[in-house]
Amino acid sequence: MPRTQRNDNFIDKSFTVMADIILKILPANKKAKEAFVYYRDGMSAQGDGEYAEALDNYHEALKLEEDPYDRSYILYNIGLIHASNGEHEKALDYYHQAIELNPRHPSAFNNIAVIYHYQGEKAKEAGQSDEAEAFYDKAAEYWKQAIQLAPNNYIEAQNWLKTTGRSQMDVFF
């Protein structure tokens, strides 16, 4: 049974009804509409923690979706799933692909920075201070880009940049 027929809470049902209405009136071709259905079902599955099903839907959406901006969000969501599963290298790959298609995607920049910061913390715990510093520097570069795109969204990152001396900027916005 398609996921759109299984939604049992009010919000999911409302979202599905609205999405179906929008799909019907959008001046998009059949392929784009079908891609959106897979994307919507992927988001629903992801929200329910059904990551394998979400990945299947996202990969089907990628086969159909031609718009680079829309593809970037599909790739970003695939990255989110891999990151939540601890597959950081895969997540980084998908986030980078998303940025290639949409260089104004602050969440992708932020998530890359978060992974690099995490890797820096792990290297520091393992006594590898040079490697930790390299990861922290990478995190800083990606956080700076995220902050430039969305200055009010990453206050904690701004504070970290300032307190670690990795940013010369006092104000980002």
PDB file of C-alpha atoms in Angstrom:
ATOM      1  CA  MET A   1       0.000   0.000   0.000  1.00  0.00           C
ATOM      2  CA  PRO A   2       1.463   3.416  -0.897  1.00  0.00           C
ATOM      3  CA  ARG A   3       2.533   5.522   2.040  1.00  0.00           C
ATOM      4  CA  THR A   4       0.055   8.235   1.048  1.00  0.00           C
ATOM      5  CA  GLN A   5      -2.759   5.830   1.827  1.00  0.00           C
ATOM      6  CA  ARG A   6      -1.320   4.843   5.236  1.00  0.00           C
ATOM      7  CA  ASN A   7      -1.065   8.250   6.875  1.00  0.00           C
ATOM      8  CA  ASP A   8      -3.199   7.972   9.956  1.00  0.00           C
ATOM      9  CA  ASN A   9      -2.732  11.267  11.750  1.00  0.00           C
ATOM     10  CA  PHE A  10      -4.434  14.556  10.960  1.00  0.00           C
ATOM     11  CA  ILE A  11      -1.287  16.472  10.003  1.00  0.00           C
ATOM     12  CA  ASP A  12      -0.067  13.791   7.601  1.00  0.00           C
ATOM     13  CA  LYS A  13      -3.496  13.483   6.029  1.00  0.00           C
ATOM     14  CA  SER A  14      -3.763  17.260   5.667  1.00  0.00           C
ATOM     15  CA  PHE A  15      -0.297  17.495   4.116  1.00  0.00           C
ATOM     16  CA  THR A  16      -1.121  14.688   1.694  1.00  0.00           C
ATOM     17  CA  VAL A  17      -4.412  16.294   0.635  1.00  0.00           C
ATOM     18  CA  MET A  18      -2.734  19.684   0.109  1.00  0.00           C
ATOM     19  CA  ALA A  19       0.167  18.118  -1.790  1.00  0.00           C
ATOM     20  CA  ASP A  20      -2.247  16.222  -4.038  1.00  0.00           C
ATOM     21  CA  ILE A  21      -4.176  19.425  -4.796  1.00  0.00           C
ATOM     22  CA  ILE A  22      -0.964  21.288  -5.594  1.00  0.00           C
ATOM     23  CA  LEU A  23       0.194  18.416  -7.801  1.00  0.00           C
ATOM     24  CA  LYS A  24      -3.012  18.578  -9.809  1.00  0.00           C
ATOM     25  CA  ILE A  25      -2.835  22.314 -10.460  1.00  0.00           C
ATOM     26  CA  LEU A  26       0.932  22.669 -10.932  1.00  0.00           C
ATOM     27  CA  PRO A  27       1.961  23.311 -14.501  1.00  0.00           C
ATOM     28  CA  ALA A  28       4.537  20.524 -14.352  1.00  0.00           C
ATOM     29  CA  ASN A  29       5.051  17.538 -16.565  1.00  0.00           C
ATOM     30  CA  LYS A  30       4.062  14.031 -15.509  1.00  0.00           C
ATOM     31  CA  LYS A  31       7.650  13.049 -14.725  1.00  0.00           C
ATOM     32  CA  ALA A  32       8.133  16.005 -12.356  1.00  0.00           C
ATOM     33  CA  LYS A  33       4.856  15.262 -10.608  1.00  0.00           C
ATOM     34  CA  GLU A  34       5.807  11.625 -10.169  1.00  0.00           C
ATOM     35  CA  ALA A  35       9.184  12.691  -8.745  1.00  0.00           C
ATOM     36  CA  PHE A  36       7.375  14.904  -6.248  1.00  0.00           C
ATOM     37  CA  VAL A  37       5.175  11.991  -5.129  1.00  0.00           C
ATOM     38  CA  TYR A  38       8.279   9.904  -4.414  1.00  0.00           C
ATOM     39  CA  TYR A  39       9.894  12.848  -2.619  1.00  0.00           C
ATOM     40  CA  ARG A  40       6.770  13.435  -0.519  1.00  0.00           C
ATOM     41  CA  ASP A  41       6.562   9.750   0.376  1.00  0.00           C
ATOM     42  CA  GLY A  42      10.263   9.789   1.239  1.00  0.00           C
ATOM     43  CA  MET A  43       9.775  12.727   3.587  1.00  0.00           C
ATOM     44  CA  SER A  44       6.841  10.987   5.232  1.00  0.00           C
ATOM     45  CA  ALA A  45       8.795   7.756   5.698  1.00  0.00           C
ATOM     46  CA  GLN A  46      11.799   9.682   7.012  1.00  0.00           C
ATOM     47  CA  GLY A  47       9.585  11.475   9.513  1.00  0.00           C
ATOM     48  CA  ASP A  48       8.358   8.086  10.730  1.00  0.00           C
ATOM     49  CA  GLY A  49      11.905   6.779  11.097  1.00  0.00           C
ATOM     50  CA  GLU A  50      11.465   4.370   8.183  1.00  0.00           C
ATOM     51  CA  TYR A  51      14.840   5.194   6.669  1.00  0.00           C
ATOM     52  CA  ALA A  52      15.121   2.299   4.214  1.00  0.00           C
ATOM     53  CA  GLU A  53      11.735   3.164   2.744  1.00  0.00           C
ATOM     54  CA  ALA A  54      12.656   6.846   2.652  1.00  0.00           C
ATOM     55  CA  LEU A  55      15.898   6.091   0.801  1.00  0.00           C
ATOM     56  CA  ASP A  56      14.031   3.959  -1.740  1.00  0.00           C
ATOM     57  CA  ASN A  57      11.617   6.814  -2.393  1.00  0.00           C
ATOM     58  CA  TYR A  58      14.360   9.441  -2.607  1.00  0.00           C
ATOM     59  CA  HIS A  59      16.359   7.359  -5.078  1.00  0.00           C
ATOM     60  CA  GLU A  60      13.258   6.909  -7.229  1.00  0.00           C
ATOM     61  CA  ALA A  61      12.674  10.668  -7.073  1.00  0.00           C
ATOM     62  CA  LEU A  62      16.276  11.272  -8.187  1.00  0.00           C
ATOM     63  CA  LYS A  63      15.728   9.077 -11.248  1.00  0.00           C
ATOM     64  CA  LEU A  64      12.824  11.286 -12.306  1.00  0.00           C
ATOM     65  CA  GLU A  65      13.635  14.780 -11.041  1.00  0.00           C
ATOM     66  CA  GLU A  66      15.459  17.006 -13.512  1.00  0.00           C
ATOM     67  CA  ASP A  67      15.368  20.354 -11.716  1.00  0.00           C
ATOM     68  CA  PRO A  68      18.755  20.959 -10.014  1.00  0.00           C
ATOM     69  CA  TYR A  69      17.238  22.892  -7.100  1.00  0.00           C
ATOM     70  CA  ASP A  70      14.740  20.115  -6.340  1.00  0.00           C
ATOM     71  CA  ARG A  71      17.417  17.458  -6.778  1.00  0.00           C
ATOM     72  CA  SER A  72      19.547  19.287  -4.205  1.00  0.00           C
ATOM     73  CA  TYR A  73      16.861  18.833  -1.560  1.00  0.00           C
ATOM     74  CA  ILE A  74      16.489  15.152  -2.369  1.00  0.00           C
ATOM     75  CA  LEU A  75      20.251  14.703  -2.043  1.00  0.00           C
ATOM     76  CA  TYR A  76      20.250  16.714   1.186  1.00  0.00           C
ATOM     77  CA  ASN A  77      17.576  14.458   2.715  1.00  0.00           C
ATOM     78  CA  ILE A  78      19.521  11.356   1.713  1.00  0.00           C
ATOM     79  CA  GLY A  79      22.506  12.910   3.477  1.00  0.00           C
ATOM     80  CA  LEU A  80      20.406  13.455   6.592  1.00  0.00           C
ATOM     81  CA  ILE A  81      19.523   9.772   6.723  1.00  0.00           C
ATOM     82  CA  HIS A  82      23.125   8.655   6.305  1.00  0.00           C
ATOM     83  CA  ALA A  83      24.251  11.111   8.970  1.00  0.00           C
ATOM     84  CA  SER A  84      21.626   9.885  11.417  1.00  0.00           C
ATOM     85  CA  ASN A  85      22.819   6.326  10.750  1.00  0.00           C
ATOM     86  CA  GLY A  86      26.407   7.348  11.550  1.00  0.00           C
ATOM     87  CA  GLU A  87      27.530   6.992   7.931  1.00  0.00           C
ATOM     88  CA  HIS A  88      29.341  10.299   7.891  1.00  0.00           C
ATOM     89  CA  GLU A  89      31.354   9.834   4.702  1.00  0.00           C
ATOM     90  CA  LYS A  90      28.220   8.964   2.728  1.00  0.00           C
ATOM     91  CA  ALA A  91      26.401  11.902   4.301  1.00  0.00           C
ATOM     92  CA  LEU A  92      29.235  14.259   3.357  1.00  0.00           C
ATOM     93  CA  ASP A  93      29.118  12.997  -0.221  1.00  0.00           C
ATOM     94  CA  TYR A  94      25.379  13.689  -0.519  1.00  0.00           C
ATOM     95  CA  TYR A  95      25.653  17.109   1.168  1.00  0.00           C
ATOM     96  CA  HIS A  96      28.436  18.081  -1.255  1.00  0.00           C
ATOM     97  CA  GLN A  97      26.325  16.942  -4.205  1.00  0.00           C
ATOM     98  CA  ALA A  98      23.443  19.050  -2.876  1.00  0.00           C
ATOM     99  CA  ILE A  99      25.703  22.102  -2.649  1.00  0.00           C
ATOM    100  CA  GLU A 100      26.991  21.548  -6.190  1.00  0.00           C
ATOM    101  CA  LEU A 101      23.413  21.838  -7.426  1.00  0.00           C
ATOM    102  CA  ASN A 102      22.364  24.563  -4.973  1.00  0.00           C
ATOM    103  CA  PRO A 103      25.265  26.611  -3.590  1.00  0.00           C
ATOM    104  CA  ARG A 104      22.802  28.623  -1.468  1.00  0.00           C
ATOM    105  CA  HIS A 105      21.790  25.721   0.785  1.00  0.00           C
ATOM    106  CA  PRO A 106      22.809  26.819   4.314  1.00  0.00           C
ATOM    107  CA  SER A 107      21.584  23.640   6.001  1.00  0.00           C
ATOM    108  CA  ALA A 108      23.875  21.505   3.843  1.00  0.00           C
ATOM    109  CA  PHE A 109      26.854  23.727   4.724  1.00  0.00           C
ATOM    110  CA  ASN A 110      25.908  23.548   8.395  1.00  0.00           C
ATOM    111  CA  ASN A 111      25.565  19.775   8.385  1.00  0.00           C
ATOM    112  CA  ILE A 112      28.941  19.351   6.721  1.00  0.00           C
ATOM    113  CA  ALA A 113      30.432  21.560   9.431  1.00  0.00           C
ATOM    114  CA  VAL A 114      28.732  19.545  12.159  1.00  0.00           C
ATOM    115  CA  ILE A 115      30.238  16.318  10.811  1.00  0.00           C
ATOM    116  CA  TYR A 116      33.714  17.833  10.543  1.00  0.00           C
ATOM    117  CA  HIS A 117      33.409  19.215  14.072  1.00  0.00           C
ATOM    118  CA  TYR A 118      32.343  15.776  15.331  1.00  0.00           C
ATOM    119  CA  GLN A 119      35.306  14.189  13.559  1.00  0.00           C
ATOM    120  CA  GLY A 120      37.539  16.806  15.179  1.00  0.00           C
ATOM    121  CA  GLU A 121      36.171  15.901  18.611  1.00  0.00           C
ATOM    122  CA  LYS A 122      36.832  12.206  17.971  1.00  0.00           C
ATOM    123  CA  ALA A 123      40.381  12.908  16.776  1.00  0.00           C
ATOM    124  CA  LYS A 124      41.001  15.075  19.847  1.00  0.00           C
ATOM    125  CA  GLU A 125      39.756  12.287  22.146  1.00  0.00           C
ATOM    126  CA  ALA A 126      42.136   9.893  20.383  1.00  0.00           C
ATOM    127  CA  GLY A 127      45.059  12.253  21.078  1.00  0.00           C
ATOM    128  CA  GLN A 128      45.441  13.271  17.429  1.00  0.00           C
ATOM    129  CA  SER A 129      45.562  17.021  17.947  1.00  0.00           C
ATOM    130  CA  ASP A 130      46.865  17.935  14.467  1.00  0.00           C
ATOM    131  CA  GLU A 131      44.088  15.959  12.778  1.00  0.00           C
ATOM    132  CA  ALA A 132      41.540  17.438  15.181  1.00  0.00           C
ATOM    133  CA  GLU A 133      42.649  20.962  14.292  1.00  0.00           C
ATOM    134  CA  ALA A 134      42.378  20.155  10.565  1.00  0.00           C
ATOM    135  CA  PHE A 135      38.798  18.932  11.053  1.00  0.00           C
ATOM    136  CA  TYR A 136      37.962  22.007  13.152  1.00  0.00           C
ATOM    137  CA  ASP A 137      39.347  24.258  10.413  1.00  0.00           C
ATOM    138  CA  LYS A 138      37.173  22.502   7.840  1.00  0.00           C
ATOM    139  CA  ALA A 139      34.151  22.881  10.112  1.00  0.00           C
ATOM    140  CA  ALA A 140      34.902  26.582  10.478  1.00  0.00           C
ATOM    141  CA  GLU A 141      35.000  27.129   6.717  1.00  0.00           C
ATOM    142  CA  TYR A 142      31.636  25.456   6.195  1.00  0.00           C
ATOM    143  CA  TRP A 143      30.040  27.223   9.145  1.00  0.00           C
ATOM    144  CA  LYS A 144      31.194  30.574   7.785  1.00  0.00           C
ATOM    145  CA  GLN A 145      29.451  29.800   4.510  1.00  0.00           C
ATOM    146  CA  ALA A 146      26.265  28.671   6.278  1.00  0.00           C
ATOM    147  CA  ILE A 147      26.268  31.822   8.405  1.00  0.00           C
ATOM    148  CA  GLN A 148      26.751  34.079   5.399  1.00  0.00           C
ATOM    149  CA  LEU A 149      23.685  32.496   3.791  1.00  0.00           C
ATOM    150  CA  ALA A 150      21.543  32.475   6.958  1.00  0.00           C
ATOM    151  CA  PRO A 151      23.062  34.817   9.571  1.00  0.00           C
ATOM    152  CA  ASN A 152      20.477  34.294  12.283  1.00  0.00           C
ATOM    153  CA  ASN A 153      20.295  30.517  12.105  1.00  0.00           C
ATOM    154  CA  TYR A 154      23.626  29.406  13.519  1.00  0.00           C
ATOM    155  CA  ILE A 155      24.304  31.446  16.643  1.00  0.00           C
ATOM    156  CA  GLU A 156      26.057  28.575  18.428  1.00  0.00           C
ATOM    157  CA  ALA A 157      28.379  28.120  15.456  1.00  0.00           C
ATOM    158  CA  GLN A 158      29.072  31.865  15.427  1.00  0.00           C
ATOM    159  CA  ASN A 159      30.018  31.703  19.098  1.00  0.00           C
ATOM    160  CA  TRP A 160      32.277  28.707  18.506  1.00  0.00           C
ATOM    161  CA  LEU A 161      34.006  30.471  15.610  1.00  0.00           C
ATOM    162  CA  LYS A 162      34.598  33.541  17.736  1.00  0.00           C
ATOM    163  CA  THR A 163      35.741  31.751  20.902  1.00  0.00           C
ATOM    164  CA  THR A 164      38.149  29.497  18.988  1.00  0.00           C
ATOM    165  CA  GLY A 165      39.593  32.416  17.031  1.00  0.00           C
ATOM    166  CA  ARG A 166      38.547  30.890  13.723  1.00  0.00           C
ATOM    167  CA  SER A 167      36.714  33.975  12.589  1.00  0.00           C
ATOM    168  CA  GLN A 168      37.877  37.555  12.356  1.00  0.00           C
ATOM    169  CA  MET A 169      34.329  38.780  11.842  1.00  0.00           C
ATOM    170  CA  ASP A 170      32.565  40.252  14.851  1.00  0.00           C
ATOM    171  CA  VAL A 171      29.156  40.409  13.225  1.00  0.00           C
ATOM    172  CA  PHE A 172      27.934  38.113  10.484  1.00  0.00           C
ATOM    173  CA  PHE A 173      24.769  40.007   9.535  1.00  0.00           C
TER     174      PHE A 173
END
